[in-house]
């Protein structure tokens, strides 16, 4: 089993080839190939660990689509003061398909 741990937009994500993942919005067109270079760890036959990143490792990915996550409701209330606020937020996400782990 091969996998990699990559830093994408402030989050560390465990990636495996031939799978798709949702990450924070990446401003690229659908179908664009990109290379992720902030690779922290790669496990193929051997384990490669970066301090903090691996110099020659990269992840080849393709942008599948852009979408929004489920709505998160934020409700503020102060009892006995007639203060109520209800807000919602939908995070913009991008679906990435991991093609290959290169080291």
mmCIF file of C-alpha atoms in Angstrom:
data_model
loop_
_atom_site.group_PDB
_atom_site.id
_atom_site.type_symbol
_atom_site.label_atom_id
_atom_site.label_comp_id
_atom_site.label_asym_id
_atom_site.label_seq_id
_atom_site.Cartn_x
_atom_site.Cartn_y
_atom_site.Cartn_z
ATOM 1 C CA UNK A 1 0.000 0.000 0.000
ATOM 2 C CA UNK A 2 1.427 3.346 -0.999
ATOM 3 C CA UNK A 3 0.351 6.662 0.449
ATOM 4 C CA UNK A 4 1.587 10.167 1.157
ATOM 5 C CA UNK A 5 0.881 12.882 3.691
ATOM 6 C CA UNK A 6 0.670 16.305 2.060
ATOM 7 C CA UNK A 7 0.044 19.830 3.299
ATOM 8 C CA UNK A 8 -2.720 21.515 1.297
ATOM 9 C CA UNK A 9 -4.070 24.955 2.261
ATOM 10 C CA UNK A 10 -3.019 24.628 5.884
ATOM 11 C CA UNK A 11 -4.295 21.058 6.371
ATOM 12 C CA UNK A 12 -2.347 17.816 6.394
ATOM 13 C CA UNK A 13 -4.114 15.152 4.330
ATOM 14 C CA UNK A 14 -3.389 11.441 3.891
ATOM 15 C CA UNK A 15 -3.521 10.727 0.126
ATOM 16 C CA UNK A 16 -3.579 7.467 -1.814
ATOM 17 C CA UNK A 17 -3.304 7.105 -5.609
ATOM 18 C CA UNK A 18 -6.443 6.576 -7.723
ATOM 19 C CA UNK A 19 -8.749 8.161 -5.125
ATOM 20 C CA UNK A 20 -10.443 11.548 -4.906
ATOM 21 C CA UNK A 21 -10.396 14.015 -2.007
ATOM 22 C CA UNK A 22 -12.153 17.273 -1.113
ATOM 23 C CA UNK A 23 -9.850 20.169 -0.179
ATOM 24 C CA UNK A 24 -10.355 23.906 0.296
ATOM 25 C CA UNK A 25 -11.042 25.793 -2.929
ATOM 26 C CA UNK A 26 -8.178 25.757 -5.455
ATOM 27 C CA UNK A 27 -8.658 28.461 -8.137
ATOM 28 C CA UNK A 28 -7.964 26.259 -11.188
ATOM 29 C CA UNK A 29 -10.198 25.152 -14.068
ATOM 30 C CA UNK A 30 -11.772 21.697 -14.056
ATOM 31 C CA UNK A 31 -9.484 19.149 -15.737
ATOM 32 C CA UNK A 32 -6.270 20.998 -14.870
ATOM 33 C CA UNK A 33 -3.358 18.867 -13.688
ATOM 34 C CA UNK A 34 -1.352 20.155 -10.757
ATOM 35 C CA UNK A 35 1.615 18.989 -8.720
ATOM 36 C CA UNK A 36 1.546 19.157 -4.920
ATOM 37 C CA UNK A 37 5.064 19.799 -3.645
ATOM 38 C CA UNK A 38 4.563 20.157 0.108
ATOM 39 C CA UNK A 39 4.969 16.437 0.737
ATOM 40 C CA UNK A 40 5.681 15.535 4.363
ATOM 41 C CA UNK A 41 5.853 11.736 4.127
ATOM 42 C CA UNK A 42 5.775 9.076 1.395
ATOM 43 C CA UNK A 43 5.346 5.328 1.876
ATOM 44 C CA UNK A 44 5.993 3.181 -1.178
ATOM 45 C CA UNK A 45 8.283 0.206 -0.596
ATOM 46 C CA UNK A 46 10.279 2.302 1.877
ATOM 47 C CA UNK A 47 9.247 5.116 4.167
ATOM 48 C CA UNK A 48 10.534 8.591 3.224
ATOM 49 C CA UNK A 49 10.191 11.330 5.823
ATOM 50 C CA UNK A 50 10.793 15.030 5.153
ATOM 51 C CA UNK A 51 12.190 17.641 7.528
ATOM 52 C CA UNK A 52 9.706 19.341 7.057
ATOM 53 C CA UNK A 53 9.196 18.577 3.328
ATOM 54 C CA UNK A 54 10.677 16.041 0.932
ATOM 55 C CA UNK A 55 12.839 17.778 -1.683
ATOM 56 C CA UNK A 56 12.183 15.579 -4.742
ATOM 57 C CA UNK A 57 8.713 14.198 -3.977
ATOM 58 C CA UNK A 58 5.519 15.467 -5.582
ATOM 59 C CA UNK A 59 1.939 14.366 -6.047
ATOM 60 C CA UNK A 60 0.249 14.554 -9.445
ATOM 61 C CA UNK A 61 -3.444 15.478 -9.135
ATOM 62 C CA UNK A 62 -6.318 16.518 -11.396
ATOM 63 C CA UNK A 63 -9.106 18.978 -10.553
ATOM 64 C CA UNK A 64 -12.434 17.126 -10.851
ATOM 65 C CA UNK A 65 -14.944 19.827 -9.891
ATOM 66 C CA UNK A 66 -15.765 22.705 -7.568
ATOM 67 C CA UNK A 67 -18.625 22.485 -5.089
ATOM 68 C CA UNK A 68 -19.887 23.754 -1.756
ATOM 69 C CA UNK A 69 -19.984 21.811 1.498
ATOM 70 C CA UNK A 70 -23.097 21.332 3.601
ATOM 71 C CA UNK A 71 -24.382 24.465 5.279
ATOM 72 C CA UNK A 72 -23.155 25.082 8.817
ATOM 73 C CA UNK A 73 -25.604 27.059 10.949
ATOM 74 C CA UNK A 74 -24.338 29.548 13.519
ATOM 75 C CA UNK A 75 -26.925 30.612 16.105
ATOM 76 C CA UNK A 76 -26.263 33.273 18.725
ATOM 77 C CA UNK A 77 -28.693 33.988 21.528
ATOM 78 C CA UNK A 78 -28.734 35.924 24.779
ATOM 79 C CA UNK A 79 -31.492 34.740 27.073
ATOM 80 C CA UNK A 80 -34.036 37.270 28.372
ATOM 81 C CA UNK A 81 -32.611 40.037 26.141
ATOM 82 C CA UNK A 82 -34.471 39.314 22.852
ATOM 83 C CA UNK A 83 -31.126 38.933 21.033
ATOM 84 C CA UNK A 84 -31.068 36.205 18.388
ATOM 85 C CA UNK A 85 -28.899 35.908 15.272
ATOM 86 C CA UNK A 86 -28.941 33.004 12.842
ATOM 87 C CA UNK A 87 -26.263 32.824 10.143
ATOM 88 C CA UNK A 88 -25.217 30.119 7.727
ATOM 89 C CA UNK A 89 -21.946 29.378 5.956
ATOM 90 C CA UNK A 90 -21.072 27.069 3.039
ATOM 91 C CA UNK A 91 -17.375 26.406 2.498
ATOM 92 C CA UNK A 92 -16.192 26.316 -1.122
ATOM 93 C CA UNK A 93 -14.355 23.062 -1.869
ATOM 94 C CA UNK A 94 -12.488 21.449 -4.755
ATOM 95 C CA UNK A 95 -12.461 17.738 -5.569
ATOM 96 C CA UNK A 96 -8.976 16.457 -6.480
ATOM 97 C CA UNK A 97 -8.215 13.085 -8.079
ATOM 98 C CA UNK A 98 -4.765 11.767 -7.139
ATOM 99 C CA UNK A 99 -3.087 10.316 -10.240
ATOM 100 C CA UNK A 100 0.375 9.406 -9.011
ATOM 101 C CA UNK A 101 2.878 9.721 -6.193
ATOM 102 C CA UNK A 102 6.331 10.563 -7.586
ATOM 103 C CA UNK A 103 9.531 10.215 -5.586
#
